[in-house]
């Protein structure tokens, strides 16, 4: 998983049917010091996370293992909210 | 998903049979400010998007979850049209 | 998909059995202006492409969707020959 | 696989249900000389590794081949502890 | 596939059970001129390759298509030995 911060939301009215009902968040990856790295990406929220929170990002088929998501065109999801990082 | 802008089209008469009938768009990734990043790539259009539009790009097996696409050699697709981004 | 130019061939006598009979081409990714980017990679030719041609490159499980390729250790293939790009 | 060093731990109380019970480690990739490269990432520990150890990192569906992990949203795992590297 | 050179070996006594019996080689990617690019990675040897040889590297689920490898946590493998490259 990657570490990221939620920095915004996206509205997309016209989209693949399998994405209807999912919340799309704009995230940006952070390193272990909390500094932004890479550019903005869009992840589906699985855990009820809010803007400003540090989260765990899952990618690829890992985010479609759940029976309810097998047929959703999701390749990136917020799969956890980070309470603390000890480095 | 990635954020991208549609900047052109590709014509490929000779191609894998599984790609016949799909529209191939040239896209280029953008960051949260709308600036271009990375280089041009080619995505199959699933949502009827047009040149100049800001779109959501799905990658990998996520873009073949639909029964009609299981046997198509597609690894990148336009899966949504962005109305607004709030950052 | 990525855009690439075919720049050579590879001979590998000793290889995974599942690759026997496939033609291995050296490709290098190009951007929308036709300039080389990234370094050389090796792709299996699915469409009868030749050296110097601009092609579409598929990656990952997308290039093994066909029944005849399910058990081939192929992670990158030439899946189309580009006639024209309009950007 | 990648080579990495375990440099910390992450606590995430609110997370995808499929991740409950797994230990989340902060790792950072190293090169053949043991120098850090890239930024911090989070991997699930499969082998009982500890902080400071050099480990092998698996990614993608490879880390869900085991029957007990097929439905876990894991895309990166510690799959071995490196005793020695001979370069 | 990527082009790479085998530059060493890794010993990992404690590892995921599915990896027992496989030989782990340290490889480093090369470009078309044979110059090293990127950093060291670890690949499972499928073809009996030796140190110093130029090889083809497969990644992702492509290296688990064989029935005997479906349940092995392998995401990168040496799938061919390069005899000649014509560029």
Coordinates of C-alpha atoms in Angstrom, one line a residue:
Chain A
X1 CA 0.0 0.0 0.0
X2 CA 0.9 3.6 -0.4
X3 CA 0.6 6.4 2.2
X4 CA -1.5 9.4 1.0
X5 CA -3.4 12.4 2.1
X6 CA -7.0 13.1 0.9
X7 CA -7.0 16.6 -0.6
X8 CA -10.3 16.9 -2.5
X9 CA -13.2 15.3 -4.3
X10 CA -14.2 14.7 -7.9
X11 CA -17.7 14.9 -9.4
X12 CA -18.2 12.8 -12.6
X13 CA -21.8 12.5 -13.6
X14 CA -21.1 10.5 -16.8
X15 CA -19.1 7.5 -15.8
X16 CA -18.9 3.7 -16.2
X17 CA -22.1 2.3 -14.6
X18 CA -20.1 0.1 -12.3
X19 CA -18.8 3.2 -10.5
X20 CA -22.2 4.6 -9.6
X21 CA -22.6 5.1 -5.8
X22 CA -18.9 5.2 -5.0
X23 CA -17.3 8.4 -3.6
X24 CA -14.3 9.6 -5.6
X25 CA -11.6 11.3 -3.6
X26 CA -8.5 13.2 -4.9
X27 CA -5.5 11.9 -3.0
X28 CA -1.8 12.7 -3.2
X29 CA 0.9 10.3 -2.0
X30 CA 3.1 11.3 1.0
X31 CA 6.4 9.9 2.2
X32 CA 7.2 8.9 5.8
X33 CA 7.7 12.5 6.8
X34 CA 4.3 13.5 5.5
X35 CA 5.7 15.4 2.6
X36 CA 3.7 15.2 -0.7
X37 CA 5.3 13.1 -3.5
X38 CA 4.0 12.3 -7.0
X39 CA 0.9 14.0 -8.4
X40 CA -2.8 13.9 -7.7
X41 CA -4.7 10.6 -8.3
X42 CA -8.3 9.6 -7.7
X43 CA -9.3 6.8 -5.3
X44 CA -12.6 5.3 -4.3
X45 CA -13.3 5.6 -0.6
X46 CA -14.1 2.3 1.2
X47 CA -13.7 3.4 4.8
X48 CA -15.5 6.8 5.2
X49 CA -12.4 8.9 5.2
X50 CA -12.5 12.7 5.1
X51 CA -10.5 15.5 3.5
X52 CA -7.1 16.0 5.3
X53 CA -6.8 12.5 6.6
X54 CA -3.7 10.3 6.1
X55 CA -4.8 7.1 4.5
X56 CA -3.7 3.7 3.1
X57 CA -4.1 3.3 -0.7
X58 CA -4.6 -0.1 -2.3
X59 CA -4.1 -0.6 -6.0
X60 CA -4.9 -3.2 -8.7
X61 CA -7.0 -6.3 -8.3
X62 CA -6.5 -6.1 -4.5
X63 CA -9.2 -3.5 -4.3
X64 CA -11.8 -5.8 -6.0
X65 CA -11.4 -8.9 -3.8
X66 CA -14.7 -8.3 -2.1
X67 CA -17.7 -10.0 -3.7
X68 CA -19.6 -6.7 -4.0
X69 CA -16.7 -5.1 -6.0
X70 CA -15.7 -7.9 -8.4
X71 CA -17.5 -6.1 -11.3
X72 CA -16.6 -2.5 -10.4
X73 CA -14.0 -0.7 -12.6
X74 CA -11.9 0.3 -9.5
X75 CA -8.1 0.2 -9.6
X76 CA -7.4 2.4 -6.6
X77 CA -9.1 2.7 -3.2
X78 CA -8.7 4.1 0.2
X79 CA -8.6 1.0 2.4
X80 CA -7.5 2.4 5.8
X81 CA -7.2 5.5 7.9
X82 CA -3.8 6.0 9.5
X83 CA -3.9 6.7 13.2
X84 CA -0.2 6.7 13.8
X85 CA 3.1 6.0 12.0
X86 CA 6.1 5.0 14.0
X87 CA 9.3 5.4 12.0
Chain B
X1 CA -7.6 6.3 -11.3
X2 CA -5.6 8.9 -12.9
X3 CA -6.8 12.4 -14.1
X4 CA -6.1 13.0 -17.8
X5 CA -7.1 15.2 -20.7
X6 CA -8.1 13.8 -24.1
X7 CA -5.8 15.3 -26.7
X8 CA -6.3 13.2 -29.9
X9 CA -7.3 10.0 -31.6
X10 CA -5.4 7.1 -33.1
X11 CA -6.3 5.0 -36.1
X12 CA -5.0 1.4 -36.2
X13 CA -6.5 -0.7 -39.0
X14 CA -4.4 -3.7 -38.2
X15 CA -4.9 -4.6 -34.6
X16 CA -5.8 -7.5 -32.2
X17 CA -9.3 -8.7 -33.2
X18 CA -10.5 -8.1 -29.7
X19 CA -10.0 -4.3 -30.1
X20 CA -12.3 -4.0 -33.2
X21 CA -15.1 -1.5 -32.6
X22 CA -13.5 0.4 -29.8
X23 CA -12.5 4.0 -30.1
X24 CA -8.9 4.7 -29.3
X25 CA -8.1 8.1 -27.8
X26 CA -4.8 9.7 -27.1
X27 CA -4.8 11.0 -23.5
X28 CA -2.2 12.8 -21.4
X29 CA -2.2 12.7 -17.6
X30 CA -2.8 15.9 -15.7
X31 CA -2.2 16.9 -12.1
X32 CA -4.6 18.6 -9.7
X33 CA -3.9 22.0 -11.3
X34 CA -4.7 20.7 -14.8
X35 CA -1.0 20.8 -15.9
X36 CA 0.2 18.0 -18.2
X37 CA 2.4 15.4 -16.6
X38 CA 4.0 12.3 -18.1
X39 CA 3.7 11.5 -21.8
X40 CA 0.9 10.6 -24.2
X41 CA -0.8 7.2 -23.8
X42 CA -3.8 5.5 -25.6
X43 CA -7.0 4.7 -23.8
X44 CA -10.2 3.0 -25.0
X45 CA -13.3 5.3 -24.6
X46 CA -16.1 3.7 -22.5
X47 CA -18.2 6.8 -21.9
X48 CA -18.4 8.8 -25.1
X49 CA -15.9 11.4 -24.2
X50 CA -14.6 14.1 -26.6
X51 CA -11.3 15.8 -27.3
X52 CA -10.4 18.4 -24.7
X53 CA -12.4 16.8 -21.9
X54 CA -10.9 16.0 -18.5
X55 CA -11.5 12.3 -17.7
X56 CA -10.8 9.5 -15.3
X57 CA -8.5 6.8 -16.5
X58 CA -8.7 3.2 -15.2
X59 CA -5.9 0.8 -15.7
X60 CA -5.2 -3.0 -15.6
X61 CA -7.8 -5.7 -15.1
X62 CA -10.2 -3.1 -13.6
X63 CA -11.1 -2.0 -17.1
X64 CA -12.2 -5.6 -18.1
X65 CA -14.6 -6.4 -15.3
X66 CA -17.6 -6.1 -17.5
X67 CA -18.7 -9.3 -19.1
X68 CA -18.5 -7.8 -22.6
X69 CA -14.9 -6.9 -22.1
X70 CA -13.4 -10.0 -20.4
X71 CA -11.7 -11.0 -23.7
X72 CA -10.6 -7.6 -25.0
X73 CA -6.9 -6.7 -24.9
X74 CA -7.6 -3.4 -23.1
X75 CA -5.3 -2.3 -20.3
X76 CA -6.4 1.4 -20.1
X77 CA -9.8 3.0 -20.5
X78 CA -11.6 6.3 -20.1
X79 CA -14.1 5.4 -17.3
X80 CA -15.6 8.8 -16.4
X81 CA -15.8 12.5 -17.5
X82 CA -14.9 14.9 -14.8
X83 CA -17.4 17.7 -14.1
X84 CA -15.6 19.4 -11.3
X85 CA -12.6 18.8 -9.0
X86 CA -12.7 20.4 -5.6
X87 CA -9.2 20.6 -4.1
Chain C
X1 CA -1.8 1.2 -24.2
X2 CA 1.5 2.9 -24.8
X3 CA 2.8 4.2 -28.2
X4 CA 6.1 2.7 -29.2
X5 CA 8.4 2.1 -32.2
X6 CA 9.8 -1.3 -33.1
X7 CA 13.6 -1.0 -33.2
X8 CA 14.9 -4.6 -33.3
X9 CA 14.6 -8.2 -32.5
X10 CA 15.8 -10.6 -29.7
X11 CA 16.8 -14.2 -30.1
X12 CA 16.4 -16.4 -27.0
X13 CA 16.9 -20.1 -27.6
X14 CA 16.6 -21.1 -24.0
X15 CA 13.3 -19.7 -22.7
X16 CA 10.1 -20.6 -20.8
X17 CA 8.3 -23.3 -22.9
X18 CA 5.2 -21.2 -23.1
X19 CA 7.1 -18.6 -25.2
X20 CA 8.1 -21.0 -28.0
X21 CA 6.8 -19.9 -31.4
X22 CA 6.3 -16.2 -30.5
X23 CA 8.3 -13.5 -32.1
X24 CA 10.1 -11.2 -29.6
X25 CA 10.6 -7.6 -30.8
X26 CA 12.6 -4.8 -29.1
X27 CA 10.4 -1.8 -28.8
X28 CA 11.0 1.7 -27.3
X29 CA 8.2 3.9 -26.1
X30 CA 7.5 7.2 -27.9
X31 CA 5.5 10.3 -27.0
X32 CA 2.9 12.1 -29.1
X33 CA 5.6 13.8 -31.2
X34 CA 7.3 10.5 -32.0
X35 CA 10.3 11.2 -29.7
X36 CA 11.7 8.2 -27.9
X37 CA 11.1 8.1 -24.1
X38 CA 12.0 5.4 -21.5
X39 CA 14.4 2.6 -22.4
X40 CA 14.1 -0.5 -24.6
X41 CA 11.7 -3.3 -23.7
X42 CA 10.7 -6.6 -25.3
X43 CA 7.2 -7.3 -26.6
X44 CA 5.6 -10.3 -28.3
X45 CA 4.3 -9.5 -31.7
X46 CA 0.5 -10.4 -32.2
X47 CA -0.1 -8.5 -35.4
X48 CA 2.7 -9.1 -37.8
X49 CA 4.4 -5.7 -37.3
X50 CA 7.9 -4.9 -38.7
X51 CA 10.9 -2.9 -37.7
X52 CA 10.4 0.9 -37.8
X53 CA 6.6 0.7 -37.4
X54 CA 4.7 2.7 -34.8
X55 CA 2.7 0.4 -32.7
X56 CA 0.3 0.0 -29.7
X57 CA 1.7 -1.8 -26.7
X58 CA -0.6 -3.7 -24.3
X59 CA 0.6 -4.8 -20.9
X60 CA -0.3 -7.1 -18.1
X61 CA -3.1 -9.7 -18.1
X62 CA -4.8 -7.7 -21.0
X63 CA -2.4 -9.5 -23.4
X64 CA -3.5 -13.0 -22.3
X65 CA -7.2 -12.6 -22.6
X66 CA -7.2 -14.8 -25.7
X67 CA -7.8 -18.5 -25.1
X68 CA -4.6 -19.5 -26.9
X69 CA -2.5 -17.2 -24.7
X70 CA -3.9 -17.9 -21.2
X71 CA -0.9 -20.1 -20.3
X72 CA 1.8 -18.1 -22.0
X73 CA 4.3 -16.0 -19.9
X74 CA 3.6 -12.8 -21.8
X75 CA 3.4 -9.5 -20.0
X76 CA 3.8 -7.1 -23.0
X77 CA 2.6 -7.4 -26.6
X78 CA 2.3 -5.5 -29.8
X79 CA -1.5 -5.3 -30.2
X80 CA -1.9 -2.8 -33.1
X81 CA -0.1 -0.9 -35.8
X82 CA -0.7 2.8 -35.8
X83 CA -1.8 4.3 -39.2
X84 CA -2.3 7.9 -38.0
X85 CA -2.3 9.9 -34.8
X86 CA -4.3 13.1 -34.7
X87 CA -3.2 15.3 -31.9
Chain D
X1 CA 10.5 -8.9 -5.9
X2 CA 12.1 -5.7 -4.5
X3 CA 14.7 -5.5 -1.8
X4 CA 13.6 -3.3 1.2
X5 CA 14.3 -2.4 4.8
X6 CA 11.6 -2.4 7.4
X7 CA 11.7 1.0 9.1
X8 CA 8.5 1.3 11.1
X9 CA 4.9 0.3 11.7
X10 CA 1.5 1.8 11.0
X11 CA -1.6 1.7 13.1
X12 CA -4.9 1.9 11.3
X13 CA -7.9 1.2 13.5
X14 CA -10.5 2.0 10.8
X15 CA -9.7 -0.2 7.7
X16 CA -11.1 -2.6 5.2
X17 CA -12.4 -5.6 7.1
X18 CA -10.2 -7.9 5.1
X19 CA -7.1 -6.4 6.6
X20 CA -8.0 -7.1 10.3
X21 CA -5.4 -9.2 12.0
X22 CA -2.5 -8.3 9.6
X23 CA 0.5 -6.4 10.7
X24 CA 1.3 -3.3 8.6
X25 CA 5.0 -2.4 8.3
X26 CA 6.5 0.7 6.8
X27 CA 9.2 -0.4 4.4
X28 CA 11.6 1.5 2.1
X29 CA 13.1 0.0 -0.9
X30 CA 16.9 -0.4 -1.0
X31 CA 19.4 -1.0 -3.9
X32 CA 22.1 -3.7 -4.0
X33 CA 24.4 -1.6 -1.9
X34 CA 21.7 -1.2 0.8
X35 CA 21.1 2.5 0.1
X36 CA 17.5 3.7 0.4
X37 CA 15.7 4.4 -2.9
X38 CA 12.1 5.6 -3.6
X39 CA 9.8 6.6 -0.7
X40 CA 8.2 4.8 2.1
X41 CA 5.4 2.3 1.4
X42 CA 3.3 -0.1 3.6
X43 CA 3.6 -3.9 3.4
X44 CA 1.7 -6.6 5.2
X45 CA 4.1 -8.9 7.1
X46 CA 3.8 -12.6 6.1
X47 CA 7.0 -13.9 7.7
X48 CA 7.4 -12.4 11.2
X49 CA 10.0 -9.8 10.2
X50 CA 11.2 -7.1 12.5
X51 CA 12.3 -3.5 12.2
X52 CA 15.7 -3.0 10.7
X53 CA 15.6 -6.3 8.7
X54 CA 16.3 -6.5 5.0
X55 CA 13.4 -8.2 3.3
X56 CA 11.9 -9.3 0.0
X57 CA 8.8 -7.5 -1.1
X58 CA 6.1 -9.1 -3.3
X59 CA 3.5 -7.0 -5.1
X60 CA 0.2 -7.4 -6.9
X61 CA -1.8 -10.6 -7.1
X62 CA 1.3 -12.6 -6.3
X63 CA 0.7 -11.8 -2.6
X64 CA -2.8 -13.3 -2.6
X65 CA -2.1 -16.7 -4.1
X66 CA -2.6 -18.4 -0.8
X67 CA -6.2 -19.6 -0.1
X68 CA -6.4 -17.7 3.2
X69 CA -5.5 -14.4 1.4
X70 CA -7.6 -14.5 -1.7
X71 CA -10.2 -12.1 -0.3
X72 CA -7.8 -9.8 1.5
X73 CA -7.1 -6.3 0.1
X74 CA -3.4 -6.7 0.1
X75 CA -1.2 -5.5 -2.8
X76 CA 2.2 -5.5 -1.1
X77 CA 3.7 -8.0 1.4
X78 CA 7.0 -9.0 3.1
X79 CA 7.5 -12.5 1.7
X80 CA 11.1 -13.2 2.8
X81 CA 13.9 -12.1 5.2
X82 CA 17.2 -11.7 3.4
X83 CA 20.1 -13.5 5.1
X84 CA 22.8 -12.6 2.6
X85 CA 23.1 -11.0 -0.8
X86 CA 26.1 -11.9 -3.0
X87 CA 26.6 -9.4 -5.8
Chain E
X1 CA 9.4 -8.1 -20.8
X2 CA 12.4 -6.2 -19.6
X3 CA 16.0 -6.8 -20.5
X4 CA 18.3 -7.4 -17.5
X5 CA 21.6 -8.8 -16.4
X6 CA 22.0 -11.3 -13.6
X7 CA 24.4 -9.8 -11.1
X8 CA 24.1 -12.0 -8.0
X9 CA 22.1 -14.2 -5.7
X10 CA 20.0 -13.8 -2.5
X11 CA 19.7 -16.3 0.3
X12 CA 16.5 -16.1 2.4
X13 CA 16.0 -18.9 4.8
X14 CA 12.8 -17.6 6.3
X15 CA 10.4 -17.0 3.5
X16 CA 6.8 -17.6 2.3
X17 CA 6.4 -21.4 2.0
X18 CA 5.4 -21.1 -1.6
X19 CA 8.9 -19.9 -2.5
X20 CA 10.7 -22.9 -1.1
X21 CA 12.8 -24.6 -3.8
X22 CA 13.1 -21.6 -6.1
X23 CA 16.4 -19.9 -6.9
X24 CA 16.4 -16.1 -6.2
X25 CA 18.7 -14.1 -8.5
X26 CA 19.6 -10.4 -8.1
X27 CA 19.1 -8.8 -11.5
X28 CA 19.5 -5.3 -12.8
X29 CA 17.7 -3.9 -15.8
X30 CA 19.7 -2.9 -18.9
X31 CA 18.8 -0.8 -21.9
X32 CA 19.4 -1.7 -25.6
X33 CA 23.1 -0.8 -25.3
X34 CA 23.6 -3.1 -22.3
X35 CA 24.0 -0.2 -19.9
X36 CA 22.5 -0.6 -16.4
X37 CA 19.3 1.3 -15.7
X38 CA 17.1 1.3 -12.5
X39 CA 18.1 -0.4 -9.3
X40 CA 18.6 -4.0 -8.3
X41 CA 15.6 -6.3 -8.1
X42 CA 15.1 -10.0 -7.3
X43 CA 13.7 -12.5 -9.8
X44 CA 13.0 -16.3 -9.6
X45 CA 15.0 -18.3 -12.2
X46 CA 12.8 -20.4 -14.5
X47 CA 15.4 -21.3 -17.1
X48 CA 18.7 -22.2 -15.4
X49 CA 20.5 -18.9 -16.1
X50 CA 23.8 -17.9 -14.6
X51 CA 25.5 -14.8 -13.2
X52 CA 26.5 -12.4 -16.0
X53 CA 23.9 -13.5 -18.5
X54 CA 21.6 -11.2 -20.3
X55 CA 18.0 -12.3 -19.7
X56 CA 14.3 -11.6 -20.3
X57 CA 12.4 -10.6 -17.2
X58 CA 8.6 -11.3 -16.9
X59 CA 6.5 -9.6 -14.3
X60 CA 3.1 -9.9 -12.7
X61 CA 0.6 -12.7 -13.2
X62 CA 2.4 -13.6 -16.4
X63 CA 5.0 -15.5 -14.4
X64 CA 2.3 -17.7 -12.7
X65 CA 0.5 -19.0 -15.7
X66 CA 2.0 -22.4 -15.4
X67 CA -0.1 -24.9 -13.3
X68 CA 2.9 -25.6 -11.0
X69 CA 3.3 -21.9 -10.2
X70 CA -0.3 -20.7 -9.6
X71 CA 0.1 -20.7 -5.9
X72 CA 3.6 -19.4 -5.7
X73 CA 4.1 -15.8 -4.5
X74 CA 6.3 -14.9 -7.5
X75 CA 5.9 -11.5 -9.2
X76 CA 9.1 -11.4 -11.2
X77 CA 11.0 -14.2 -13.0
X78 CA 13.7 -14.9 -15.5
X79 CA 11.9 -16.4 -18.5
X80 CA 14.6 -16.4 -21.2
X81 CA 18.3 -16.1 -21.8
X82 CA 19.2 -13.6 -24.6
X83 CA 21.5 -15.0 -27.3
X84 CA 21.5 -11.9 -29.5
X85 CA 19.8 -8.5 -29.7
X86 CA 19.6 -6.9 -33.2
X87 CA 18.9 -3.2 -32.9

